[in-house]
Coordinates of C-alpha atoms and ligand atoms in Angstrom, one line a residue:
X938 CA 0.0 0.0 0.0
X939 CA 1.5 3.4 -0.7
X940 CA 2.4 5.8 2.4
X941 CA 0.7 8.6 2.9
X942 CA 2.4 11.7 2.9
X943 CA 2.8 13.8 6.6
X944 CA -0.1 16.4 6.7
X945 CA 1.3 20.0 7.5
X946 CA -1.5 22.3 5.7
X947 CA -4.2 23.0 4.2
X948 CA -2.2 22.2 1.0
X949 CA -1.5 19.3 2.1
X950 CA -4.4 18.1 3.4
X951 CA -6.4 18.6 0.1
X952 CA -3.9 16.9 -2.0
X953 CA -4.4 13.9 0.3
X954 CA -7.8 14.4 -0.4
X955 CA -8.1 13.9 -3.6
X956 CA -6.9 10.2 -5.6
X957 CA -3.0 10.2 -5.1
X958 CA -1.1 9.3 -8.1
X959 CA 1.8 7.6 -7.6
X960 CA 6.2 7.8 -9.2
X961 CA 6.2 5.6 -11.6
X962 CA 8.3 5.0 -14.9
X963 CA 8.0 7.6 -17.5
X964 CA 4.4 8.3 -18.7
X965 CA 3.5 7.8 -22.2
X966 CA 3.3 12.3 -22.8
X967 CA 6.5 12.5 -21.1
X968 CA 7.8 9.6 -23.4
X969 CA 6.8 11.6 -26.2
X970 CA 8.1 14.9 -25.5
X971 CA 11.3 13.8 -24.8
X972 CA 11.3 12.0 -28.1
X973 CA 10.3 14.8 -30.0
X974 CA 12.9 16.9 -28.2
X975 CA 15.7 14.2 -29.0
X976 CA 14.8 14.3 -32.8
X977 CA 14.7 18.0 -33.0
X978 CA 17.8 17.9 -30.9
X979 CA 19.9 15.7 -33.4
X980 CA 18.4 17.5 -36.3
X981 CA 19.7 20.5 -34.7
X982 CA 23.3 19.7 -33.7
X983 CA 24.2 19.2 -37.6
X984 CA 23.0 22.6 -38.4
X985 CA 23.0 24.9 -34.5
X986 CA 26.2 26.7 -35.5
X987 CA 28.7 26.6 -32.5
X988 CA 27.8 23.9 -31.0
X989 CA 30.8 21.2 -31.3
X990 CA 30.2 17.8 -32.0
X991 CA 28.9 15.4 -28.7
X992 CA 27.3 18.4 -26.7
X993 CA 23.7 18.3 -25.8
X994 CA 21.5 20.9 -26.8
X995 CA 18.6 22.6 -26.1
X996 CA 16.4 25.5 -26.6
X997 CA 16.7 29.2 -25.7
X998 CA 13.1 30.7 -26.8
X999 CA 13.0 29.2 -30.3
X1000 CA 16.7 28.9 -31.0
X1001 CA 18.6 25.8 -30.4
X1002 CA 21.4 26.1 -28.7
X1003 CA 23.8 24.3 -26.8
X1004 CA 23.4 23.7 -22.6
X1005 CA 26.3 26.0 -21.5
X1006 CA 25.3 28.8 -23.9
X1007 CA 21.7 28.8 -22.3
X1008 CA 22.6 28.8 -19.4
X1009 CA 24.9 32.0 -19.8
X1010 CA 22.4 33.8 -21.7
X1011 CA 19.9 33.0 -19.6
X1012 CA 22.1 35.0 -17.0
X1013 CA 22.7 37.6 -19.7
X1014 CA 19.1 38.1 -20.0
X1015 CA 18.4 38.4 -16.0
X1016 CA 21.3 40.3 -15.6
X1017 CA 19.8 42.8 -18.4
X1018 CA 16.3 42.8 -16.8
X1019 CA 17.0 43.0 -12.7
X1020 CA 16.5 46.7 -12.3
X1021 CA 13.5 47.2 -14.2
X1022 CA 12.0 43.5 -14.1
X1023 CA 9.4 44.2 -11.4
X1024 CA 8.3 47.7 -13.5
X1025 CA 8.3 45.1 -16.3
X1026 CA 6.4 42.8 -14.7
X1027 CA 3.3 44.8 -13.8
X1028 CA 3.0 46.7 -17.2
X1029 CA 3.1 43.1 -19.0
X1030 CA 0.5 41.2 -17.2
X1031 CA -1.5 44.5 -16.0
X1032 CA -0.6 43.6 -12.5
X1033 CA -1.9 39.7 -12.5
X1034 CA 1.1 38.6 -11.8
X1035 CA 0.3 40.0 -8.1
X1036 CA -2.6 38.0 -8.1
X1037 CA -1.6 35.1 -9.1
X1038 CA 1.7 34.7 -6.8
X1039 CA -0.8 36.0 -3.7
X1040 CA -3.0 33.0 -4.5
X1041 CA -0.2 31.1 -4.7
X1042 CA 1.2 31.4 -1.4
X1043 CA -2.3 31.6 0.0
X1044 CA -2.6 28.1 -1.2
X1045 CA 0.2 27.2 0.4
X1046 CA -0.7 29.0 3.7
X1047 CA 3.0 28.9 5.4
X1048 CA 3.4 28.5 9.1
X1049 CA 0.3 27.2 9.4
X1050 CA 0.5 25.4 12.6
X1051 CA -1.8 23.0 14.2
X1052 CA -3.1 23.3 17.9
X1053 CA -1.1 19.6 19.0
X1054 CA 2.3 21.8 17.6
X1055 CA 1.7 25.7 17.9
X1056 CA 4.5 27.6 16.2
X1057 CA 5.9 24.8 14.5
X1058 CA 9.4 25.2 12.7
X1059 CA 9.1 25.2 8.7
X1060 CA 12.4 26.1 6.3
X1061 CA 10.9 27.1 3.0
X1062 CA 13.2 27.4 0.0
X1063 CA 12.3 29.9 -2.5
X1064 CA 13.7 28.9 -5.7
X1065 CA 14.5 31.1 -8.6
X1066 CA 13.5 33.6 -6.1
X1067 CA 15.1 36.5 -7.7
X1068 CA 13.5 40.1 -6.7
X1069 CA 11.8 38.3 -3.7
X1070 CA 8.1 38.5 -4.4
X1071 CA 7.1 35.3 -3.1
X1072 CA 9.5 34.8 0.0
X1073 CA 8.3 38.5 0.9
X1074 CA 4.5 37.1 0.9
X1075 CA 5.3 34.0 2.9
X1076 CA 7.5 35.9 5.6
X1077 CA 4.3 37.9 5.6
X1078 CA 2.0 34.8 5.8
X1079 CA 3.9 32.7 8.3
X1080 CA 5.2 35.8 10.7
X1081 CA 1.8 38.1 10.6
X1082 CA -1.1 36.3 9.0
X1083 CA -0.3 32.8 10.7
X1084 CA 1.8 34.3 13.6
X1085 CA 4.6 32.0 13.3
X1086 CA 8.2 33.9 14.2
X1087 CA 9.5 30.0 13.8
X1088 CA 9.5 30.2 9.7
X1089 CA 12.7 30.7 7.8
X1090 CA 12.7 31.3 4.3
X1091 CA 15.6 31.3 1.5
X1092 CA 15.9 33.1 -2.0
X1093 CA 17.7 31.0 -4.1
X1094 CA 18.3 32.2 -7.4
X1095 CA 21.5 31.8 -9.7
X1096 CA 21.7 35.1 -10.8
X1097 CA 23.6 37.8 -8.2
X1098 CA 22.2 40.6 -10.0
X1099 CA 18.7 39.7 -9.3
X1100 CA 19.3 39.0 -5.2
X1101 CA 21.1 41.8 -5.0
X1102 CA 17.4 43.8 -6.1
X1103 CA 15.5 40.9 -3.6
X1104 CA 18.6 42.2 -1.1
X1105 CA 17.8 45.9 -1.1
X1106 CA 13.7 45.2 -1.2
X1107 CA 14.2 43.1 1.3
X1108 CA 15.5 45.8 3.5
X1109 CA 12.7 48.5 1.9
X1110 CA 9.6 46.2 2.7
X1111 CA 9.9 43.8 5.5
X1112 CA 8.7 45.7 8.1
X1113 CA 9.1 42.7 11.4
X1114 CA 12.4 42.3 12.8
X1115 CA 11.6 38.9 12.9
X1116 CA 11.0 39.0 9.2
X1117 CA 14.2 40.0 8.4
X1118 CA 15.8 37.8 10.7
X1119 CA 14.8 35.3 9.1
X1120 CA 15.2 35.8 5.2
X1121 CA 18.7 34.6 3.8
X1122 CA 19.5 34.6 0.6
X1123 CA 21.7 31.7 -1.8
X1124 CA 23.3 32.1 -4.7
X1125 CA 23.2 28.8 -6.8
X1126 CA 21.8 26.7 -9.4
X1127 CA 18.5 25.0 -9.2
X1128 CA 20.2 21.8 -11.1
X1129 CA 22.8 21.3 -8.6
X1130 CA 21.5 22.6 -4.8
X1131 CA 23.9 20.2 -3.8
X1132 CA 26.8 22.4 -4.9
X1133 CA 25.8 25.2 -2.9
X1134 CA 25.6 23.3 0.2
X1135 CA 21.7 22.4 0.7
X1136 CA 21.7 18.6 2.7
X1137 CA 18.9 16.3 1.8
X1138 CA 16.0 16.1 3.4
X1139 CA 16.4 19.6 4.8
X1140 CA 13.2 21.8 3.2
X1141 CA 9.3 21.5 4.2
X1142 CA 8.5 23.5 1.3
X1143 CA 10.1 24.3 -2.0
X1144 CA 8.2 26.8 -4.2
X1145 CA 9.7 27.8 -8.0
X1146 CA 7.5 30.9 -9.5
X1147 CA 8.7 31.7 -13.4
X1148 CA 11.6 30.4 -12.6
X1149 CA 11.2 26.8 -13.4
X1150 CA 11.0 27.4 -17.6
X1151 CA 14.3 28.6 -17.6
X1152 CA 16.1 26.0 -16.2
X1153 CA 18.9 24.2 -18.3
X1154 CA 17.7 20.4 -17.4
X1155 CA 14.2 21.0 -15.2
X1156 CA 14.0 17.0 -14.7
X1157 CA 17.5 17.5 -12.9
X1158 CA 16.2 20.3 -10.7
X1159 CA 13.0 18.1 -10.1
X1160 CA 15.3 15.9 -8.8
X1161 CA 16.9 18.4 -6.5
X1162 CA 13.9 19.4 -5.0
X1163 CA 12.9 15.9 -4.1
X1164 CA 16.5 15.5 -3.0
X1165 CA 15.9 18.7 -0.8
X1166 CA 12.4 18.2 0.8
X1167 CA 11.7 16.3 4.0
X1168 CA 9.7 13.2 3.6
X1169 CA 6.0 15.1 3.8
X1170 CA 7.3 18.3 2.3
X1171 CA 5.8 20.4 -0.5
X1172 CA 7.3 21.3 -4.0
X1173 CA 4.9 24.1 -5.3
X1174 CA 5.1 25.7 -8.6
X1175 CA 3.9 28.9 -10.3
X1176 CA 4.5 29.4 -13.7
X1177 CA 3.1 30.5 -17.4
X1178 CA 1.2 27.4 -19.0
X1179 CA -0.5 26.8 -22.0
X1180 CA -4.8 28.6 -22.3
X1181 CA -5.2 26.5 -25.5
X1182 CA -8.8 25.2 -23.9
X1183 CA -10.0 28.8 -24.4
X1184 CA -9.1 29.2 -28.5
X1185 CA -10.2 33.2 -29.4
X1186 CA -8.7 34.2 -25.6
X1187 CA -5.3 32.2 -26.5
X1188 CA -5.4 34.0 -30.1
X1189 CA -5.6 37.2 -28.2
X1190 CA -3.1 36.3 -25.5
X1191 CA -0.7 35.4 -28.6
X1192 CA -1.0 38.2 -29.9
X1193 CA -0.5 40.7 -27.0
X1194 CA 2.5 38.3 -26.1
X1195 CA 4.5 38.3 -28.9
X1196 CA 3.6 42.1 -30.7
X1197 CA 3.2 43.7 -27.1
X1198 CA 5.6 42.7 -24.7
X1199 CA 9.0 42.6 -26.6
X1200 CA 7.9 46.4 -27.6
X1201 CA 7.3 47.3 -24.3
X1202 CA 10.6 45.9 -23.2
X1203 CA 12.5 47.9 -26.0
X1204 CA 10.8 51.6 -24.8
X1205 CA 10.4 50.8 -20.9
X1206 CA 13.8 48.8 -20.4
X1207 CA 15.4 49.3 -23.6
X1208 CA 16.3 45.6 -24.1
X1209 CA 13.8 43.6 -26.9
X1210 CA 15.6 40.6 -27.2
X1211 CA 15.0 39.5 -23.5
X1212 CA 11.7 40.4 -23.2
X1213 CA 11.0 38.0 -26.9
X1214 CA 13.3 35.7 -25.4
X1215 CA 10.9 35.6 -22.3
X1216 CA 8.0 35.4 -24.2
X1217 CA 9.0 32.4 -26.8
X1218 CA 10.4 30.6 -23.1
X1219 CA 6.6 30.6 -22.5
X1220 CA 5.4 29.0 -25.2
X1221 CA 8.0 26.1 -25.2
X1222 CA 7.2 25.3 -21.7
X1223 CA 5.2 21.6 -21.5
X1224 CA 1.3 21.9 -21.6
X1225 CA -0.3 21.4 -17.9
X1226 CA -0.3 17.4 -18.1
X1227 CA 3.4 17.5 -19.2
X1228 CA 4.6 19.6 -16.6
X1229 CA 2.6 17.2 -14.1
X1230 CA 4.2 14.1 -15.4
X1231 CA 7.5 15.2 -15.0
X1232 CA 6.9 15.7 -11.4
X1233 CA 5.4 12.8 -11.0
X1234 CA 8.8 11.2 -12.8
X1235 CA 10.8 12.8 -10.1
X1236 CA 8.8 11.0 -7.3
X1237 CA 6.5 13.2 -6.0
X1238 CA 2.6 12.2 -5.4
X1239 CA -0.1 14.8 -6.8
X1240 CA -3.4 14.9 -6.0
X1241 CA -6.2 15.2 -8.5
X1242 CA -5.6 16.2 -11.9
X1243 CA -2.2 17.8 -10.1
X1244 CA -2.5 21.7 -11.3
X1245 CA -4.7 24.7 -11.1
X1246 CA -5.3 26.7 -14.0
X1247 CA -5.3 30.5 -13.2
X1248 CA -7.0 33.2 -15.6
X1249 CA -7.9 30.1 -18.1
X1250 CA -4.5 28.2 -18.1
X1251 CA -2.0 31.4 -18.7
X1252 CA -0.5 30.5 -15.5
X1253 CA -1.0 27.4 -13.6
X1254 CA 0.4 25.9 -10.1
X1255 CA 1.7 22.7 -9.8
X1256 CA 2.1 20.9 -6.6
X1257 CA 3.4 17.4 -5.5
X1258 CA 4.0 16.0 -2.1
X1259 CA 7.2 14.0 -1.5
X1260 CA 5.8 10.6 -0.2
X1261 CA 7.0 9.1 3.3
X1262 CA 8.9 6.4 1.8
X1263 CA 9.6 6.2 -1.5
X1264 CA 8.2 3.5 -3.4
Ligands
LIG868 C1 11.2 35.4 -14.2 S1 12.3 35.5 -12.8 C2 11.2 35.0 -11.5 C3 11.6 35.7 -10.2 C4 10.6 35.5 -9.0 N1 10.5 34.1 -8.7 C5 9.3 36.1 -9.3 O1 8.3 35.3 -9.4 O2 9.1 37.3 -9.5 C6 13.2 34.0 -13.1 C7 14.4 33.8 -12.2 O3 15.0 32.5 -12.4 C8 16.4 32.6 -12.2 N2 17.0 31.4 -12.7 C9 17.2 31.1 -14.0 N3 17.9 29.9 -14.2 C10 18.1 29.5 -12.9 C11 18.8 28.3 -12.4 N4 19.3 27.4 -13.2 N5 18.8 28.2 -11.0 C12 18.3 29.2 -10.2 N6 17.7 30.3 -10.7 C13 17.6 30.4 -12.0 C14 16.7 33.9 -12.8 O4 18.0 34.4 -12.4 C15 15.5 34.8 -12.4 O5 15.8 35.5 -11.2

């Protein structure tokens, strides 16, 4: 019989609720969309210019290129965008984007606590955390809403540029003590945790918000996070998804997306190419059931169909529990 995952939440306790599915060996989408990327992939290495013979590659918006040059212009393009990404941020999605990532950690309720263990200890690891939007809403969940002094949360994000904005908004908008006390900040890859020091079985809750798509190898930082999280804990993810269900909304989403927001990066921040970049990272990202099945690859139990759509599938949040024992 499988074990049933620690409850800690609300989140928790309505993924147990609903029919757990369980690791198993790659599903047949998964199968399919790695086999479509490994025939594009060979296509490509004959003809990506620069990429010598034998190294993997991969895509960067729509361009294939090879793993070390994404991931270096993937830090070229946060690099570009840090001072002016949360401006950026609000003028491209009107301001959902606030929405969104307070329903998020609402869903998540941290420090939640229950009456057998007041005040309980949780270590939340914030993932791709850049600017600090969501560790700044669950410092304000846990220490205010949920009156828990006993939560500790960590921006991780690869990029220095970006937590040194999250660094000096910290500072701006925490207004506890306590809050500030107990923010820290990591610099490191969300591949390779293990590099910058984080032991398994250390986190009761890993969230990822838009950070996740740009990732090198996400199965390898699937991995991490299951690595990471306590038996019981939470991997919780925000991120742009696919609104195909809804066909003249997606037509106009398109459109905005890929006329709009490049042109609004060129006047407001004067850099096009990351904001197209940003926007063709969106649409390469796996549909919904994809996404779901790679976390269920990496071990992790979801309950129900394992996402929420939000504003018709444009974002969506992903959540898995890692199980007691592991099957
Ligand atoms: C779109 S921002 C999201 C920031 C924040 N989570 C939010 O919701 O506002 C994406 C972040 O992912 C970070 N990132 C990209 N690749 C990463 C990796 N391999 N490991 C950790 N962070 C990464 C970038 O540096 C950037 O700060």
């Amino acid at each position: 019989m499988a074990a049933r995952p620690l409850l800690r939440s609300r989140a928790l306790r309505s993924l147990s609720s609903a029919p757990a599915r369980i690791s198993r060996p790659f599903s047949a989408s998964t199968t399919r969309c790695l086999q479509q990327q490994q025939q594009q992939q060979q296509q490509n290495a004959t003809t990506s210019s620069g990429s010598s013979p034998g190294e993997k590659t991969t895509h960067f918006g729509f361009e294939t290129v090879t793993e070390s040059e994404k991931t270096q212009r993937v830090a070229g393009v946060f690099t570009s965008v840090a001072e002016s990404y949360d401006k950026m941020n609000d003028l491209m999605s009107f301001g959902w984007h606030r929405i969104w990532k307070d329903h998020f950690v609402t869903s998540l309720s941290p420090g939640l606590s229950s009456p057998s263990h007041p005040q309980a200890p949780q270590h939340i690891l914030d993932i791709a955390g850049g600017t600090g939007d969501i560790a700044f809403r669950h410092l304000h969940h846990a220490h205010v809403l949920n009156a828990n002094p006993n939560v500790a949360v960590t921006i991780s994000d690869i990029n220095p540029a970006m937590l040194a904005v999250g660094r000096q908004r910290a500072a701006e908008r925490l207004p506890l003590a306590s809050q500030r006390a107990a923010l820290s900040f990591l610099e490191a890859d969300a591949t390779d945790l293990r590099a910058a020091g984080v032991p398994d079985a250390s986190v009761d809750l890993y969230t990822v918000a838009f950070g996740i798509r740009n990732f090198t190898d996400i199965p390898a930082a699937l991995r991490e996070a299951y690595r990471v999280l306590k038996p019981g804990g939470v991997f919780a993810c925000l991120e742009f998804s696919k609104a195909d269900a809804h066909p003249l909304f997606n037509a106009v989403y398109k459109r905005w997306s890929f006329s709009a927001i490049p042109l609004i990066g060129q006047l407001v921040a004067g850099d096009r190419d990351s904001y197209q970049y940003l926007v063709e990272s969106i649409e390469r990202f796996p549909s919904q059931e994809q996404f779901r099945d790679m976390i269920v690859d990496a071990g992790f139990v979801v309950g129900g169909t394992g996402y929420e759509d939000l504003t018709g599938g444009v974002a969506a949040i992903h959540k898995g529990v890692k199980p007691i024992e592991r099957k």
